[in-house]
Amino acid sequence: MDQDTHEHDGERHEQRPGRRTVVITGASDGIGAAAARELTRRGHDVVVVGRSSEKTAAVAGPLGVRHFTADFARLDDVRRLAADLRESVPRIDVLVNNAGGIFDRRELTPDGLERTWQVNHLAPFLLTHLLLDGLLVRGAAVVNTSSVAARIGRLSPETLVDDRPWSPQRAYADTKLANLLFTRGLDRRYGPHGLSAAAFHPGGVATNFASGTSTALRFLYSTRPGRRLMRTPEQGAETLVWLADGAAGRDWRSGGYYEKRKPARAPSRAADDALADALWQRSAELVGLTPGHPAG
């Protein structure tokens, strides 16, 4: 009998071995697309999620895998995506929250939320919770794409979800810290029930990541000299693939943060449980999760 084992001792969360169903958001380009190709090559059942229907289909088609589209700047899209996944992909072994970006201007989404926060944190927070029942049944893993930028994030229990003065870099750094806090929160709340969670930094990767901003990052990401200093999408996806293909407790520790397939130095704020709890509750309020929902 194929059976999962889960022990929440801080070191061991054995996932189901063998072929896995891996859902990757932000998979129409960059490291998400590279991970989709590599995980498919390794025999896993990959589900590609992207914002552009044309680009998403272009990645999924040659791989012969399922694909869905959703704009994370619209929470109704996230809710629809979750419903579609529950109906069409009842088994999810790994959910990779990879969609994200940095934006040039402070803009509110149709939901009335600052775009960086919604796309990078609130939308994946909501998607994970809408899929949570199935993830818990499977003893699944949640992998969150963070960044070294989290080190300059300055969230506090008093300043959460765009309460501070805005700049592209500040908003991005705060959301990347939020990704680490969300990972910690998932492990603390649902690790005892079999769920595993990890975050990783892909490194500076030559993708279209900063094409929507006029910050210095745009020069780095969009010019030939800048891109020569960066990793390829395949290299940036290596840790993502390692986490999705590996097993918590055997290959990596649930709740951990990784870079180049090794534990990475996280900012001290990422280990602040009071901050993680405050962010969790505020995020649940903003995406409309009820008090009785598991997010509470």
XYZ file of C-alpha atoms in Angstrom:
296
model
C 0.000 0.000 0.000
C 1.309 3.432 -0.981
C 1.192 5.379 2.253
C 2.331 8.797 3.395
C 4.089 9.298 6.705
C 4.234 12.657 8.471
C 6.045 13.550 11.670
C 6.191 17.191 12.730
C 9.386 17.130 14.738
C 10.932 20.041 12.861
C 12.946 17.636 10.742
C 10.706 15.063 9.100
C 7.731 15.338 6.746
C 7.996 12.424 4.336
C 6.093 13.114 1.146
C 4.628 10.481 -1.151
C 7.479 9.160 -3.339
C 7.428 8.781 -7.085
C 5.347 10.683 -9.608
C 3.778 13.863 -8.252
C 1.247 16.376 -9.451
C 2.925 19.788 -9.292
C 0.964 23.017 -9.859
C 3.227 25.964 -10.748
C 1.932 29.528 -10.905
C 3.871 32.121 -12.867
C 4.857 29.298 -15.205
C 4.340 30.989 -18.570
C 7.886 32.380 -18.527
C 11.147 32.475 -16.601
C 11.947 30.057 -13.811
C 8.355 28.788 -13.648
C 8.469 27.659 -17.272
C 11.962 26.199 -16.827
C 10.807 24.267 -13.743
C 7.734 22.996 -15.607
C 9.944 21.610 -18.366
C 12.418 19.966 -15.992
C 9.804 18.453 -13.675
C 7.915 17.069 -16.681
C 11.166 15.577 -17.956
C 11.576 13.896 -14.578
C 8.197 12.225 -14.966
C 6.001 14.429 -12.800
C 2.502 15.557 -13.775
C 2.895 19.326 -14.084
C 0.082 21.870 -14.240
C 1.088 25.224 -15.726
C -0.610 28.422 -14.521
C 0.048 31.818 -16.086
C -1.524 35.204 -16.702
C -1.251 35.231 -20.496
C -3.338 32.544 -22.191
C -1.074 32.616 -25.267
C 2.212 32.330 -23.352
C 0.813 29.734 -20.944
C -0.407 27.543 -23.789
C 2.961 27.943 -25.533
C 4.708 26.450 -22.492
C 2.138 23.741 -21.756
C 1.518 22.603 -25.337
C 4.945 21.108 -26.140
C 4.974 19.421 -22.732
C 1.515 17.919 -23.175
C 0.405 19.143 -19.754
C -2.683 20.878 -18.420
C -2.755 24.631 -18.130
C -4.906 27.368 -16.603
C -4.841 31.149 -16.726
C -5.421 33.647 -13.937
C -4.578 37.288 -13.348
C -3.466 37.576 -9.734
C -4.379 41.269 -9.786
C -7.995 40.042 -9.651
C -8.969 37.961 -6.635
C -12.003 36.636 -8.501
C -9.536 35.111 -10.966
C -7.780 33.429 -8.059
C -11.078 32.064 -6.771
C -11.988 30.794 -10.235
C -8.557 29.201 -10.614
C -8.931 27.413 -7.279
C -12.368 26.116 -8.295
C -11.008 24.910 -11.650
C -8.085 23.170 -9.972
C -10.315 21.486 -7.400
C -12.527 20.188 -10.200
C -9.881 19.203 -12.742
C -6.826 18.445 -10.601
C -8.166 16.750 -7.474
C -4.692 15.506 -6.519
C -2.048 18.167 -5.876
C 1.181 16.990 -4.270
C 3.130 20.248 -4.642
C 1.786 23.779 -5.011
C 4.436 26.230 -6.206
C 3.493 29.865 -5.560
C 5.863 31.429 -8.072
C 3.870 34.250 -9.703
C 5.047 37.748 -8.822
C 6.690 40.925 -9.977
C 7.888 44.437 -9.252
C 5.844 47.347 -10.575
C 6.754 50.886 -11.486
C 3.783 52.749 -10.032
C 1.591 52.400 -6.996
C -1.680 51.103 -8.432
C -4.779 49.687 -6.837
C -6.248 46.504 -8.239
C -9.985 46.103 -8.947
C -10.116 44.679 -5.409
C -8.882 47.997 -4.000
C -5.523 46.578 -2.922
C -2.013 47.698 -3.820
C -0.914 45.656 -6.830
C 2.479 44.456 -5.568
C 0.987 43.172 -2.343
C -1.899 41.455 -4.067
C 0.086 39.745 -6.815
C 3.101 38.730 -4.713
C 1.457 37.813 -1.410
C -2.298 38.084 -1.052
C -3.220 36.136 -4.188
C -0.984 33.140 -3.372
C -2.140 33.336 0.249
C -5.737 33.054 -0.946
C -5.042 30.344 -3.522
C -3.222 28.195 -0.979
C -6.091 28.441 1.470
C -8.738 27.673 -1.130
C -6.810 24.495 -1.987
C -5.872 23.702 1.600
C -8.267 20.827 2.261
C -6.911 18.859 -0.675
C -3.328 19.734 0.158
C -3.762 18.437 3.702
C -5.342 15.186 2.485
C -2.358 14.598 0.211
C 0.255 15.593 2.787
C 1.378 18.054 0.140
C 4.156 20.614 -0.005
C 3.832 24.350 -0.660
C 6.859 26.034 -2.230
C 6.998 29.836 -2.183
C 9.311 31.893 -4.389
C 10.887 34.594 -2.232
C 14.008 36.706 -2.777
C 17.126 37.997 -1.089
C 15.245 41.316 -1.156
C 13.374 40.031 1.904
C 16.408 41.106 3.950
C 15.463 44.769 3.485
C 11.755 44.182 4.168
C 10.646 46.237 7.152
C 7.277 44.843 8.130
C 6.141 45.102 11.727
C 2.867 44.193 13.473
C 1.964 47.887 13.258
C 2.792 48.303 9.537
C 1.342 45.540 7.412
C 0.295 45.221 3.762
C 1.348 48.554 2.306
C 0.919 50.667 5.437
C 4.334 52.284 4.849
C 5.390 54.955 2.347
C 5.530 53.343 -1.100
C 8.334 52.755 -3.573
C 8.763 49.845 -6.031
C 11.734 48.423 -4.150
C 10.158 48.817 -0.717
C 6.888 47.196 -1.767
C 8.710 44.316 -3.426
C 11.023 43.715 -0.461
C 8.108 43.722 1.979
C 6.197 41.159 -0.077
C 9.239 38.905 -0.307
C 9.515 39.044 3.487
C 5.796 38.243 3.592
C 6.495 35.112 1.508
C 8.914 33.922 4.199
C 6.476 34.721 7.004
C 3.707 32.882 5.144
C 5.975 29.846 4.778
C 6.664 29.890 8.507
C 2.971 30.285 9.268
C 2.022 27.334 7.074
C 4.560 25.099 8.781
C 3.516 26.165 12.287
C -0.203 25.770 11.650
C -0.385 22.794 9.326
C 2.915 20.969 9.735
C 1.408 18.850 12.537
C -1.297 17.808 10.040
C 1.147 16.709 7.350
C 1.626 19.811 5.212
C 5.179 20.889 4.376
C 6.289 24.341 3.276
C 9.504 25.922 2.071
C 10.638 29.170 0.455
C 13.591 29.815 -1.821
C 15.610 32.558 -3.487
C 16.249 31.825 -7.191
C 19.058 34.351 -7.529
C 19.233 37.089 -10.140
C 17.774 35.428 -13.232
C 17.781 36.737 -16.804
C 14.009 36.928 -17.355
C 11.371 39.585 -18.112
C 10.896 40.031 -14.354
C 11.506 43.809 -14.127
C 10.244 44.816 -17.570
C 7.378 46.771 -16.026
C 9.539 49.091 -13.947
C 11.893 51.986 -14.624
C 14.023 51.234 -11.566
C 17.686 50.245 -11.774
C 16.517 46.642 -11.891
C 15.199 47.221 -15.394
C 18.726 47.964 -16.616
C 20.020 44.838 -14.935
C 17.294 42.603 -16.340
C 16.842 44.090 -19.818
C 20.327 44.956 -21.083
C 22.964 42.625 -22.433
C 25.645 43.638 -19.881
C 23.180 43.188 -17.015
C 21.915 39.827 -18.217
C 25.450 38.527 -18.578
C 25.791 38.879 -14.806
C 22.658 36.831 -14.159
C 21.671 33.205 -14.020
C 19.697 31.470 -16.744
C 16.050 30.567 -16.007
C 17.130 26.924 -15.855
C 19.745 27.744 -13.227
C 17.267 29.883 -11.300
C 14.775 27.013 -11.301
C 17.203 24.471 -9.844
C 16.196 25.006 -6.206
C 12.492 25.063 -7.091
C 12.887 21.727 -8.893
C 14.931 20.303 -6.022
C 12.246 21.221 -3.495
C 9.366 19.921 -5.632
C 11.198 16.725 -6.551
C 12.559 16.075 -3.068
C 10.995 15.209 0.263
C 10.686 17.367 3.338
C 12.468 15.741 6.238
C 14.752 13.826 3.895
C 16.060 16.485 1.501
C 14.897 19.731 3.092
C 13.352 20.996 6.313
C 9.775 22.213 6.386
C 9.581 25.902 7.228
C 13.046 26.497 5.787
C 14.430 29.007 3.297
C 16.821 27.855 0.577
C 19.190 29.114 -2.091
C 21.215 26.954 -4.490
C 19.698 23.870 -2.822
C 21.165 24.820 0.550
C 19.766 26.606 3.632
C 19.939 30.363 3.103
C 20.279 33.171 5.630
C 16.831 34.612 6.308
C 16.246 38.024 7.889
C 15.531 37.968 11.610
C 12.015 39.290 10.999
C 11.198 36.075 9.119
C 11.445 34.185 12.437
C 9.162 36.606 14.316
C 6.075 34.548 15.169
C 4.109 37.565 16.380
C 4.754 39.289 13.050
C 3.840 36.130 11.136
C 0.570 35.829 13.056
C -0.314 39.496 12.569
C 0.370 39.285 8.833
C -1.646 36.066 8.574
C -4.710 37.559 10.198
C -4.515 40.809 8.239
C -4.083 38.904 4.982
C -7.090 36.718 5.763
C -9.199 39.824 6.365
C -8.109 41.462 3.116
C -8.881 38.445 0.919
C -12.215 37.808 2.613
C -11.548 34.570 4.453
C -14.106 34.064 7.197
C -13.206 33.584 10.889
C -14.226 29.940 10.655
C -11.885 29.291 7.721
C -8.604 27.430 8.400
C -6.786 30.719 7.938
C -8.099 31.817 11.298
